[in-house]
XYZ file of C-alpha atoms in Angstrom:
772
model
C 84.876 -72.176 64.061
C 83.041 -75.457 63.090
C 82.236 -74.076 59.916
C 85.876 -73.217 59.871
C 87.213 -76.497 60.609
C 84.718 -78.003 58.045
C 85.587 -75.702 55.500
C 89.309 -76.768 55.800
C 88.420 -80.575 56.513
C 91.072 -80.790 59.019
C 90.569 -81.131 62.344
C 93.100 -81.313 65.372
C 92.465 -81.303 69.728
C 94.908 -81.166 71.995
C 95.074 -83.071 74.654
C 96.954 -84.390 77.847
C 100.076 -86.218 75.821
C 100.138 -83.768 73.283
C 98.612 -82.906 69.335
C 96.272 -85.448 68.309
C 95.477 -84.793 64.804
C 92.096 -86.590 63.022
C 92.392 -87.212 59.491
C 89.391 -88.008 57.823
C 89.339 -89.760 54.589
C 87.457 -87.126 52.836
C 89.676 -84.499 53.634
C 92.736 -86.672 52.356
C 90.610 -87.307 49.036
C 90.212 -83.477 48.618
C 93.680 -82.382 49.560
C 95.061 -85.433 46.849
C 92.392 -83.870 44.455
C 94.216 -80.310 45.307
C 97.462 -81.595 44.255
C 96.730 -83.037 41.074
C 94.788 -79.985 40.348
C 98.128 -77.941 41.398
C 100.551 -80.284 39.009
C 97.958 -80.074 35.954
C 98.269 -76.411 36.494
C 102.431 -76.966 36.205
C 102.409 -78.686 33.689
C 99.972 -77.159 31.307
C 102.479 -73.576 32.066
C 105.619 -76.337 30.913
C 103.784 -76.552 27.868
C 102.807 -73.310 27.589
C 105.887 -72.164 28.128
C 107.660 -74.467 25.703
C 104.749 -73.461 23.062
C 104.816 -69.872 23.431
C 109.094 -70.031 23.726
C 109.095 -71.500 20.096
C 106.401 -69.386 18.533
C 105.646 -69.418 15.748
C 107.440 -72.533 15.044
C 105.951 -75.693 16.745
C 106.636 -79.551 17.203
C 105.184 -80.375 14.025
C 107.155 -78.006 11.919
C 110.291 -79.474 14.208
C 108.973 -82.733 12.726
C 108.409 -81.442 9.346
C 112.348 -79.988 9.555
C 114.128 -83.446 10.247
C 111.931 -85.608 8.102
C 113.390 -82.954 5.309
C 116.773 -83.712 6.630
C 116.647 -87.295 6.879
C 114.947 -87.713 3.594
C 117.073 -85.866 1.735
C 120.191 -87.992 3.081
C 118.427 -91.086 1.356
C 118.203 -89.044 -1.191
C 122.077 -88.628 -1.659
C 121.537 -85.261 -1.245
C 123.330 -83.118 1.909
C 121.210 -80.227 2.686
C 123.142 -79.361 5.459
C 126.387 -78.939 3.400
C 128.730 -81.346 5.388
C 127.508 -79.812 8.902
C 126.034 -83.370 9.836
C 129.131 -85.724 9.271
C 130.764 -82.527 11.028
C 128.411 -82.952 13.746
C 128.667 -87.122 14.153
C 132.237 -86.759 14.029
C 132.402 -84.884 17.714
C 129.491 -87.409 18.907
C 130.930 -89.804 21.998
C 131.895 -93.017 20.745
C 130.776 -96.214 22.449
C 128.299 -98.767 23.929
C 125.776 -96.001 24.525
C 123.047 -94.971 22.396
C 125.526 -93.993 19.330
C 127.001 -97.520 19.015
C 125.683 -98.087 15.842
C 126.504 -95.722 12.526
C 122.999 -95.375 11.506
C 122.013 -94.379 14.542
C 124.852 -91.415 14.773
C 123.758 -90.217 11.800
C 120.202 -90.033 12.796
C 120.895 -88.223 15.848
C 123.520 -86.137 13.936
C 120.575 -84.817 11.533
C 118.236 -84.163 14.265
C 120.784 -82.019 15.826
C 121.604 -80.385 12.957
C 117.530 -80.198 11.822
C 116.472 -78.836 15.739
C 119.616 -76.079 14.920
C 117.816 -74.914 11.572
C 114.417 -74.785 13.303
C 115.627 -72.537 16.133
C 117.425 -70.167 13.614
C 114.553 -70.413 11.688
C 112.118 -69.354 14.207
C 114.567 -66.516 15.781
C 114.719 -65.307 12.016
C 111.109 -64.912 12.053
C 110.833 -63.031 15.200
C 113.246 -60.729 14.252
C 111.684 -59.857 11.112
C 108.045 -59.794 13.129
C 109.527 -57.265 15.279
C 111.276 -55.464 12.556
C 107.620 -55.566 10.590
C 106.115 -54.320 13.819
C 108.407 -51.482 14.098
C 106.462 -49.921 11.571
C 103.561 -47.868 11.915
C 103.102 -45.597 9.237
C 99.848 -47.175 8.506
C 98.641 -45.213 10.945
C 98.438 -42.471 9.595
C 97.355 -43.066 6.252
C 94.415 -41.452 5.328
C 91.336 -44.169 6.032
C 90.617 -46.002 2.159
C 93.492 -44.968 0.656
C 96.241 -47.584 1.741
C 99.413 -47.466 0.096
C 100.699 -50.540 -1.685
C 103.574 -50.491 0.617
C 101.556 -51.131 3.791
C 99.276 -53.110 2.057
C 102.676 -55.388 1.125
C 103.715 -55.219 5.389
C 100.307 -56.316 6.425
C 100.249 -59.705 4.237
C 104.181 -60.100 5.249
C 102.452 -59.557 9.476
C 100.070 -62.300 8.589
C 102.279 -64.661 7.163
C 104.608 -64.321 10.065
C 102.253 -63.975 13.055
C 101.358 -67.949 13.049
C 97.693 -69.457 12.680
C 96.763 -69.757 16.550
C 98.829 -67.987 18.914
C 98.269 -67.716 22.455
C 97.798 -65.058 24.474
C 101.621 -64.186 25.201
C 103.244 -65.827 22.023
C 103.871 -61.888 20.373
C 105.223 -60.674 23.122
C 109.463 -61.478 22.454
C 108.342 -60.237 19.072
C 107.097 -56.884 20.253
C 109.075 -53.810 19.551
C 110.704 -52.046 22.720
C 108.841 -48.148 22.889
C 111.510 -45.570 21.586
C 113.380 -43.357 23.666
C 112.107 -39.657 21.552
C 114.495 -37.536 20.526
C 115.059 -34.215 23.201
C 114.270 -31.673 20.678
C 111.341 -33.571 19.255
C 109.820 -33.810 23.031
C 110.169 -29.861 23.629
C 109.208 -28.783 20.715
C 105.475 -30.970 20.556
C 105.234 -29.101 24.248
C 106.325 -26.069 23.708
C 103.086 -26.553 20.957
C 100.916 -27.950 23.491
C 101.353 -24.946 26.203
C 101.219 -21.816 23.446
C 97.640 -21.797 23.360
C 97.191 -21.919 27.565
C 99.798 -19.013 27.720
C 100.194 -15.254 27.176
C 103.419 -14.109 25.373
C 105.219 -13.066 28.495
C 104.336 -16.228 30.163
C 105.435 -18.517 26.264
C 108.496 -16.853 25.937
C 109.516 -17.856 29.766
C 108.550 -21.235 29.376
C 110.146 -21.063 25.556
C 113.345 -19.965 27.704
C 113.239 -22.598 30.293
C 112.878 -25.210 27.870
C 115.507 -24.461 25.479
C 117.885 -23.739 28.243
C 117.268 -27.104 29.287
C 117.267 -28.739 26.019
C 121.199 -26.949 25.798
C 122.246 -27.583 29.068
C 120.813 -30.167 31.051
C 119.269 -32.633 28.300
C 121.831 -34.561 26.843
C 122.889 -35.740 30.034
C 119.753 -37.382 31.370
C 119.379 -38.851 27.834
C 121.799 -40.666 27.535
C 120.525 -42.718 30.864
C 117.477 -43.123 29.457
C 118.774 -44.655 26.236
C 121.303 -46.485 28.433
C 117.712 -48.225 30.102
C 115.873 -48.371 26.895
C 119.120 -51.017 25.743
C 119.026 -52.332 28.853
C 115.179 -52.598 30.246
C 112.035 -54.037 28.215
C 109.902 -50.671 29.154
C 111.904 -47.490 29.864
C 108.651 -46.055 31.363
C 106.448 -48.461 32.976
C 108.326 -49.320 35.667
C 108.790 -45.857 36.867
C 105.295 -44.909 36.387
C 104.168 -47.802 38.329
C 106.097 -47.160 41.295
C 106.423 -43.012 41.322
C 102.625 -42.311 39.508
C 100.652 -45.641 41.733
C 102.228 -46.985 44.038
C 104.085 -44.397 46.201
C 101.114 -42.339 46.302
C 100.286 -41.361 49.777
C 96.567 -40.522 49.145
C 93.457 -42.399 49.113
C 93.014 -44.566 46.480
C 89.246 -44.296 46.611
C 88.004 -41.359 44.437
C 91.623 -40.669 43.487
C 92.846 -43.562 41.788
C 90.271 -46.218 41.396
C 87.697 -46.505 38.915
C 84.500 -48.207 38.464
C 82.647 -49.970 35.998
C 79.160 -50.674 35.149
C 76.783 -53.462 34.226
C 74.744 -53.728 31.032
C 71.932 -51.023 31.510
C 69.338 -51.646 28.787
C 69.016 -55.743 29.604
C 68.416 -57.426 32.875
C 69.040 -61.548 33.392
C 67.963 -61.847 36.775
C 66.884 -59.899 40.159
C 68.042 -62.387 42.004
C 71.619 -60.876 43.503
C 72.855 -64.484 44.696
C 71.957 -66.098 41.082
C 73.561 -63.084 39.079
C 76.955 -63.231 41.155
C 77.234 -67.218 40.740
C 77.140 -66.839 36.989
C 79.491 -63.794 37.046
C 81.763 -65.140 39.315
C 81.833 -68.929 37.848
C 82.714 -66.587 34.286
C 85.535 -65.058 35.960
C 86.986 -67.807 37.133
C 86.909 -69.847 33.605
C 88.375 -66.852 32.481
C 91.053 -67.026 34.800
C 91.531 -70.711 33.640
C 91.803 -69.215 30.268
C 93.751 -67.033 31.092
C 96.441 -69.552 32.996
C 96.093 -71.811 30.117
C 96.852 -68.912 27.747
C 94.090 -69.792 25.523
C 92.478 -66.061 25.201
C 93.388 -64.324 22.037
C 95.833 -61.445 22.164
C 94.540 -58.142 21.021
C 95.303 -57.812 17.535
C 95.169 -53.855 16.066
C 92.870 -53.777 12.938
C 93.064 -57.530 13.576
C 96.590 -57.482 12.659
C 99.309 -55.751 15.189
C 99.430 -57.522 18.079
C 98.646 -55.499 21.639
C 101.059 -56.405 24.165
C 99.282 -58.752 27.353
C 101.427 -58.450 30.083
C 99.034 -56.676 32.472
C 96.768 -59.651 32.052
C 98.602 -61.492 34.610
C 98.376 -59.436 37.656
C 94.539 -59.154 36.774
C 93.078 -61.838 39.812
C 94.590 -63.220 43.300
C 96.455 -59.556 43.248
C 96.013 -56.930 46.545
C 97.998 -53.817 46.843
C 99.991 -53.597 50.023
C 100.464 -50.594 51.810
C 103.707 -49.116 53.106
C 104.793 -46.010 55.238
C 106.661 -44.400 52.248
C 105.640 -47.081 49.021
C 102.979 -50.219 48.492
C 103.966 -53.161 46.906
C 101.679 -54.954 44.515
C 101.187 -58.897 45.824
C 100.519 -61.276 43.309
C 100.139 -65.482 44.137
C 99.878 -67.696 41.287
C 96.966 -69.643 42.359
C 93.675 -68.473 44.940
C 91.088 -70.505 45.548
C 88.814 -68.968 47.629
C 87.197 -65.195 47.149
C 86.932 -62.812 50.188
C 83.321 -61.747 50.954
C 81.298 -58.461 52.804
C 78.342 -58.568 53.415
C 75.977 -56.264 56.543
C 79.934 -55.296 58.153
C 80.986 -59.365 57.868
C 83.679 -60.781 56.047
C 83.799 -64.261 54.783
C 85.567 -66.731 52.876
C 83.800 -68.914 49.817
C 85.917 -71.223 48.085
C 85.301 -71.427 44.513
C 86.293 -75.474 44.357
C 84.799 -78.738 45.447
C 88.354 -80.526 45.383
C 90.164 -80.398 41.733
C 86.891 -79.044 40.437
C 85.252 -75.630 40.073
C 82.183 -74.883 41.331
C 79.194 -74.625 39.522
C 77.171 -71.502 38.955
C 74.298 -73.003 41.208
C 76.989 -73.970 44.007
C 78.121 -70.508 44.206
C 74.492 -68.975 43.978
C 73.805 -71.430 47.182
C 77.326 -70.082 48.713
C 76.046 -66.359 48.204
C 72.235 -67.262 49.456
C 73.902 -68.534 52.097
C 75.711 -65.500 53.131
C 72.733 -63.287 52.538
C 70.829 -65.597 54.825
C 73.031 -65.699 58.098
C 71.528 -62.885 60.583
C 74.725 -62.975 62.787
C 75.630 -59.503 63.633
C 79.443 -57.907 62.823
C 82.358 -58.519 65.374
C 83.439 -55.313 67.539
C 84.963 -53.034 64.855
C 84.332 -55.256 62.135
C 81.946 -53.543 60.193
C 83.598 -50.396 58.627
C 87.264 -52.334 58.882
C 87.555 -51.836 54.975
C 87.643 -48.027 55.575
C 91.261 -48.599 55.967
C 91.893 -49.239 52.516
C 89.853 -45.825 51.516
C 91.859 -43.997 53.796
C 95.514 -42.359 53.698
C 97.846 -44.756 52.395
C 100.598 -44.069 55.312
C 98.034 -44.704 57.985
C 96.330 -47.951 57.174
C 99.996 -49.108 56.704
C 101.034 -48.320 60.259
C 97.678 -50.042 61.183
C 98.182 -53.202 59.517
C 101.829 -53.375 61.210
C 100.432 -52.317 64.411
C 97.319 -54.810 64.679
C 97.085 -57.278 61.824
C 100.589 -59.074 62.319
C 99.543 -61.895 64.124
C 96.793 -64.374 65.407
C 93.265 -64.219 64.361
C 94.101 -60.735 62.833
C 96.821 -61.864 60.357
C 94.978 -64.987 59.310
C 91.836 -63.169 58.269
C 93.580 -60.051 56.461
C 95.503 -62.901 54.820
C 92.625 -64.578 54.084
C 91.424 -61.285 51.976
C 94.588 -60.325 50.993
C 95.648 -64.244 49.100
C 91.635 -64.002 47.670
C 91.437 -64.283 43.847
C 89.564 -61.088 44.046
C 86.944 -59.066 46.204
C 83.385 -59.416 46.452
C 80.506 -57.523 47.715
C 77.059 -58.119 48.369
C 75.434 -54.639 49.187
C 71.561 -54.162 50.774
C 71.215 -51.072 47.903
C 69.414 -51.605 44.623
C 71.060 -49.467 41.875
C 70.703 -49.152 38.141
C 70.220 -47.698 35.449
C 66.322 -45.576 35.089
C 65.952 -43.774 31.396
C 63.010 -41.836 32.947
C 65.101 -40.697 35.935
C 68.458 -39.050 35.092
C 69.647 -39.071 38.334
C 69.386 -43.167 38.981
C 72.972 -43.448 36.874
C 74.510 -40.981 38.515
C 73.535 -42.488 42.272
C 74.553 -45.963 40.685
C 78.022 -44.594 39.062
C 78.478 -42.686 43.150
C 77.702 -46.468 44.513
C 80.138 -48.137 42.333
C 83.021 -45.363 42.903
C 83.496 -45.313 46.763
C 79.724 -47.307 48.055
C 79.976 -46.346 51.754
C 83.452 -45.895 52.416
C 84.216 -48.882 53.881
C 82.305 -51.602 51.689
C 84.692 -52.189 49.314
C 88.391 -53.759 49.583
C 89.945 -50.562 47.571
C 93.413 -52.583 47.443
C 92.021 -56.048 45.701
C 92.599 -55.768 41.800
C 89.064 -54.976 41.855
C 85.877 -55.964 43.680
C 82.676 -57.203 42.418
C 79.412 -55.452 43.725
C 76.320 -57.271 43.438
C 73.331 -54.813 44.142
C 69.913 -56.274 45.655
C 68.480 -56.093 42.570
C 70.989 -58.102 40.670
C 73.229 -55.485 38.856
C 76.626 -55.661 39.127
C 79.596 -52.781 38.857
C 83.204 -52.901 39.615
C 85.376 -50.806 41.850
C 89.283 -51.278 40.427
C 92.823 -50.734 41.371
C 94.872 -48.725 38.862
C 98.248 -49.588 39.268
C 98.636 -53.447 38.066
C 96.715 -52.507 34.788
C 94.760 -49.794 32.629
C 91.004 -50.104 32.199
C 91.195 -51.628 28.528
C 92.481 -54.694 30.669
C 89.751 -54.686 33.089
C 86.874 -53.724 30.000
C 88.068 -57.354 28.122
C 87.591 -59.426 31.458
C 83.906 -57.796 31.866
C 83.061 -58.213 28.693
C 83.520 -62.073 29.077
C 82.299 -62.304 32.032
C 78.953 -60.135 30.951
C 78.520 -62.198 27.479
C 79.251 -65.481 29.328
C 76.120 -65.084 32.147
C 73.957 -63.811 28.627
C 74.813 -66.254 26.065
C 76.383 -68.918 27.585
C 75.095 -69.703 30.782
C 71.470 -68.283 31.545
C 69.013 -68.539 33.751
C 65.645 -70.729 35.073
C 62.225 -69.311 34.833
C 63.120 -68.378 38.622
C 65.319 -66.520 37.743
C 68.176 -68.854 39.580
C 71.213 -70.048 37.987
C 70.932 -73.306 36.503
C 71.087 -76.645 37.216
C 70.981 -78.136 40.946
C 73.155 -76.985 44.347
C 75.232 -79.137 46.024
C 73.312 -79.249 49.841
C 75.948 -81.080 51.191
C 78.642 -77.938 50.721
C 80.461 -76.739 53.554
C 79.310 -73.382 53.728
C 81.179 -70.342 53.980
C 84.189 -69.464 56.276
C 83.065 -66.438 58.843
C 86.639 -64.771 59.207
C 87.412 -63.771 62.640
C 88.841 -60.891 64.326
C 89.810 -59.222 67.670
C 89.882 -55.369 67.185
C 91.286 -53.793 70.041
C 89.803 -49.988 70.862
C 93.095 -48.285 69.583
C 92.393 -50.395 65.640
C 88.674 -48.778 65.887
C 89.981 -45.350 66.343
C 92.475 -45.685 63.694
C 89.545 -47.530 61.522
C 87.433 -44.675 62.656
C 89.698 -41.801 61.607
C 90.471 -43.311 57.911
C 86.646 -43.581 57.409
C 86.217 -39.541 58.523
C 89.039 -38.986 56.294
C 87.605 -41.527 53.359
C 83.679 -40.398 54.272
C 84.486 -36.444 53.521
C 86.344 -37.246 50.424
C 83.178 -39.031 49.104
C 80.596 -36.424 50.099
C 82.960 -33.750 47.933
C 82.919 -35.494 45.219
C 79.917 -34.582 42.460
C 78.981 -36.965 40.223
C 77.108 -36.318 36.608
C 76.436 -39.245 34.695
C 74.029 -38.912 31.335
C 73.307 -41.013 28.588
C 73.283 -38.469 25.222
C 70.948 -39.786 22.791
C 70.345 -37.707 19.942
C 72.844 -39.361 17.433
C 76.259 -41.831 18.172
C 79.240 -42.832 16.255
C 77.396 -43.456 13.397
C 76.399 -39.966 12.415
C 79.883 -37.967 13.878
C 81.067 -40.606 10.965
C 79.253 -38.803 8.168
C 81.269 -35.529 9.436
C 84.585 -36.866 7.785
C 86.347 -37.504 11.330
C 87.089 -40.069 14.223
C 83.992 -39.996 16.670
C 86.963 -39.283 19.835
C 88.300 -36.227 17.952
C 84.695 -34.957 17.594
C 83.932 -35.407 21.687
C 87.567 -33.806 22.796
C 86.693 -30.882 20.859
C 83.366 -30.895 21.752
C 84.906 -30.887 25.443
C 86.861 -27.862 24.689
C 84.048 -25.963 23.409
C 81.866 -27.242 26.451
C 85.044 -26.133 29.128
C 85.306 -22.633 27.423
C 81.918 -22.290 28.059
C 82.004 -22.970 31.435
C 84.962 -21.821 32.489
C 86.069 -18.738 29.966
C 89.048 -20.061 29.493
C 90.916 -23.127 28.176
C 93.243 -25.641 30.259
C 95.255 -28.856 30.153
C 93.545 -31.129 29.386
C 94.791 -34.751 29.462
C 93.709 -37.524 26.940
C 94.257 -41.212 27.841
C 95.757 -43.404 25.163
C 97.686 -46.569 24.938
C 101.075 -47.670 24.021
C 100.379 -51.503 24.071
C 101.629 -52.148 20.515
C 105.156 -52.190 22.385
C 106.263 -54.709 25.006
C 105.175 -53.732 28.353
C 103.352 -50.905 27.034
C 100.980 -48.838 28.978
C 99.771 -45.257 28.742
C 100.389 -42.609 27.097
C 99.367 -38.643 27.200
C 97.032 -36.718 24.467
C 97.264 -33.341 25.141
C 93.836 -32.034 23.422
C 93.979 -28.930 23.741
C 95.739 -27.438 20.488
C 96.216 -23.863 18.653
C 93.825 -25.409 16.129
C 91.652 -26.437 18.797
C 91.412 -23.516 20.521
C 90.829 -21.430 17.178
C 87.661 -23.731 16.283
C 86.332 -22.740 20.516
C 87.157 -19.215 19.827
C 85.099 -18.876 16.573
C 82.190 -20.608 17.395
C 81.575 -18.576 20.686
C 81.953 -15.001 18.795
C 79.344 -16.412 16.456
C 80.605 -14.057 13.773
C 81.828 -16.843 11.333
C 80.591 -18.886 8.265
C 79.602 -22.085 8.525
C 82.263 -22.968 5.407
C 84.935 -21.583 8.122
C 84.000 -23.036 11.037
C 83.574 -26.493 9.192
C 87.626 -26.014 7.899
C 88.486 -24.824 11.226
C 87.009 -28.113 13.080
C 89.093 -30.380 10.666
C 92.089 -28.931 11.397
C 91.349 -29.193 14.855
C 90.379 -32.928 14.224
C 93.163 -33.882 11.802
C 95.792 -31.991 15.048
C 94.152 -34.110 17.359
C 94.190 -37.275 15.369
C 97.878 -36.793 14.772
C 98.305 -36.426 18.411
C 96.692 -39.794 18.969
C 98.794 -41.334 16.316
C 102.001 -39.697 17.822
C 101.099 -41.057 21.572
C 100.294 -44.852 20.323
C 103.487 -44.532 18.073
C 105.802 -43.664 21.304
C 106.187 -40.181 20.270
C 104.014 -38.508 23.180
C 105.781 -35.786 25.297
C 104.828 -36.440 29.180
C 106.518 -40.265 29.373
C 109.490 -39.178 27.722
C 109.442 -35.452 29.771
C 108.116 -37.585 33.158
C 111.333 -40.084 32.829
C 114.017 -37.518 32.602
C 112.363 -35.610 35.639
C 112.847 -38.885 37.912
C 116.941 -39.398 36.488
C 116.977 -35.938 37.155
C 115.907 -37.327 40.643
C 118.371 -39.812 40.756
C 121.336 -37.747 39.559
C 120.309 -34.660 42.032
C 120.080 -32.507 39.087
C 117.995 -29.470 39.175
C 115.598 -28.760 35.827
C 113.238 -25.400 36.679
C 111.932 -26.388 33.412
C 111.479 -30.076 34.505
C 109.675 -28.567 38.287
C 107.220 -26.719 36.126
C 106.615 -29.059 33.592
C 105.660 -31.837 36.309
C 103.375 -29.318 38.641
C 101.245 -28.825 35.637
C 97.494 -29.529 36.473
C 95.824 -31.454 34.675
C 92.412 -29.646 35.396
C 90.678 -31.295 32.763
C 91.271 -34.939 32.459
C 89.669 -37.539 30.055
C 89.250 -40.945 29.183
C 87.437 -43.122 26.509
C 86.159 -46.425 27.886
C 86.846 -49.653 25.506
C 83.974 -51.706 23.949
C 83.716 -55.225 21.974
C 86.916 -55.976 22.704
C 85.915 -59.782 22.122
C 82.952 -59.961 19.951
C 81.803 -62.629 21.867
C 78.148 -61.255 20.291
C 76.954 -59.201 17.743
C 76.194 -55.467 18.914
C 74.042 -55.227 15.896
C 72.004 -57.827 16.656
C 71.312 -57.525 20.230
C 72.030 -53.748 20.372
C 70.169 -53.498 23.832
C 73.094 -55.435 25.606
C 75.698 -52.341 26.349
C 77.534 -51.444 29.252
C 77.290 -47.680 30.392
C 81.650 -47.775 30.875
C 82.948 -46.160 33.423
C 84.147 -43.306 35.521
C 86.675 -42.022 37.357
C 87.395 -38.576 39.894
C 88.776 -35.669 39.058
C 92.751 -35.109 39.470
C 93.003 -31.737 40.765
C 89.867 -30.428 42.958
C 89.334 -27.363 41.239
C 88.808 -29.845 37.318
C 87.251 -31.972 35.822
C 86.906 -35.753 35.692
C 85.286 -36.943 32.246
C 84.615 -40.726 30.962
C 83.047 -41.640 27.888
C 81.365 -44.698 25.941
C 80.671 -44.001 22.204
C 78.448 -46.855 22.613
C 77.236 -48.072 19.676
C 75.921 -46.182 16.321
C 73.716 -44.151 18.326
C 74.362 -43.475 21.907
C 77.067 -41.911 23.939
C 77.478 -42.519 27.667
C 79.110 -39.454 29.585
C 80.489 -39.461 33.227
C 81.420 -36.420 34.884
C 83.163 -35.840 37.990
C 83.762 -32.730 39.974
C 84.479 -31.608 43.361
C 81.780 -29.983 45.838
C 84.371 -28.042 47.371
C 85.700 -26.027 44.417
C 83.185 -22.827 43.768
C 84.673 -22.806 39.998
C 82.977 -26.009 38.915
C 79.648 -28.040 38.742
C 79.419 -31.179 37.426
C 76.154 -31.519 36.022
C 76.867 -27.880 34.165
C 80.285 -29.013 33.010
C 77.556 -32.018 31.754
C 74.725 -29.609 30.271
C 77.755 -28.003 28.403
C 78.864 -31.044 26.233
C 75.221 -31.843 25.146
C 75.178 -28.581 23.670
C 79.136 -28.535 22.278
C 78.056 -31.978 20.605
C 74.415 -30.692 19.459
C 75.850 -27.384 17.993
C 79.073 -29.047 16.303
C 76.830 -31.552 14.673
C 74.511 -28.746 13.423
C 77.700 -27.131 11.394
C 77.778 -30.597 9.133
C 73.833 -30.324 9.320
C 74.130 -34.064 10.730
C 69.929 -35.355 11.283
C 69.582 -36.204 14.664
C 67.538 -38.516 15.998
C 64.282 -37.628 18.372
C 65.963 -37.334 22.331
């Protein structure tokens, strides 16, 4: 306990006369510096709030307007058309600051100028919002931009300002539109047509038309009302009902993983790599707090919504018996660390100063060198976060609501993020294909008790210095985490660096208080609850088959020679692979984003279309001419690209139907059509990993600085989960998951089908392939 007291620099003793406090001068100094740092952050947030509140205006532009108004008055030109005199008339008279006519005139002109300035800002914002509501540019052929779109792009650039802050565009982003019910129903029926025989399709069509005519109009009115009132008519319900109300384990079912650079290695020293990355992440958090991160811009013109970034750090999903809640703190000055069954608290600051990478390395090395054993029940404690949510909520309320258990749990839940120092080594060895799959499995679930699955993310450091993330999904989507990860890896490699011995640069401060060991009092009943959750999690982890591989023959560079988008190429290949694997088509989920709208998250692209199935069937039959197959492929590709664009521009199918279903439940209205739609299983769930979002380095100059993306578990037990990363010009990474319990699926078999499907489609266009 001495270390704990030293860490907080505050001691007290109980004497017969009461409580005797002993405050050291050093402790008071750190408390003072911490307070100063907090006030600095508050002032920065206030300043940012003002600047963001008037963007694209600025204090300089306000001063220009004031000077122009004052200057015109000296030239006997009344630009206010009498408004300045009108304002002056109503200013109070007396001995105050308005006692002279000159002062009253200046104040009147300042008030008028401020009004004109604010009116201009409002006009600019509303005009920009109107411009950003135009999405015709997305549907134009590449290289064939219309004159209207060129003029539109110039106007957007002019109104976007020169130096936007992270959240500058939030109020200028349009709201997600509510599609027409008729359009949604039509697109839905198109999406299920290739999956149903005539009899089932006509039954579905009848249900859909009955819903459209009788039930939907009433539900749609409520949705439109919500879209007027709320910032986004989907996102809050999506977060609550799809994520937070789920009672199944987060591990495998919801959380996903992200891999490190796989072709380069900066150091083998576990603590050093972690020191650099943690320092880079907290630097990113500081930039986030100060809004110094540039907004993501599509084509460098259209801003994407940034609201998901707000909860990246200091966030934990708190379990509840019926629904979880997301706890987000304004600030956290420590990380929670797990190593060999023990939990530690590591401070990130020394007073008001962020610890340097070498100091953080020292702290992590101290944990690695600590040989103390786990306390009873401590080793597998995190298994509670890997089991059922209701069981975890009950255990939390019963055993962690008071005393040292509550204090230690608060330390974990209030941490900036969670860190795991693993005792295993994992990396990608191109000579050993299984190495990538083992690496992915370790990140996806570990040993079921060495990840805190409730934290916004767990940073995992393997013994050989390789890293990875396990990320909770409810607070944000993968591109947001990818943005942080690119910054951390780029900062680690190109800005911080290592010494010749593989350690962080600089000299450590040996006077730093060591990490604080968390204390627990875990009774036998709690240990039984931990073991129960562990058994559930272990059974789930052992049931997951993960097959990760690198596809070497070609990448996006050669795919473009087929005159199609790389994403459409891969998605059509997945349809061909799935049909060869299962001899049938299935409902396919591809995630797309809706971040061109305020607080937008994702939409579903239903990749299994009549066009793609026609192409697949022709390929399987093997009797069609190459020109016919090329034509069928291009039709399927164009259809997919159009559906993707519709999803991104707010005209998708599934979020609209989902919200109609939620309204029906609130109103107690029964809809057989919506019940069927929402119960249809996604047997093929796919997603493309984002990359190179922030441009910290030139991938052409550093071709080996590539991550392998990440992956997730299958959505249903008899289905596949497929994540892919089109990594640069010459390679693609795939992460394929399935369940061993299903006799119909096999991740490695499906992965081999994906390989062959890609090669077969490339052969249609005679695309030359590199030696694999």
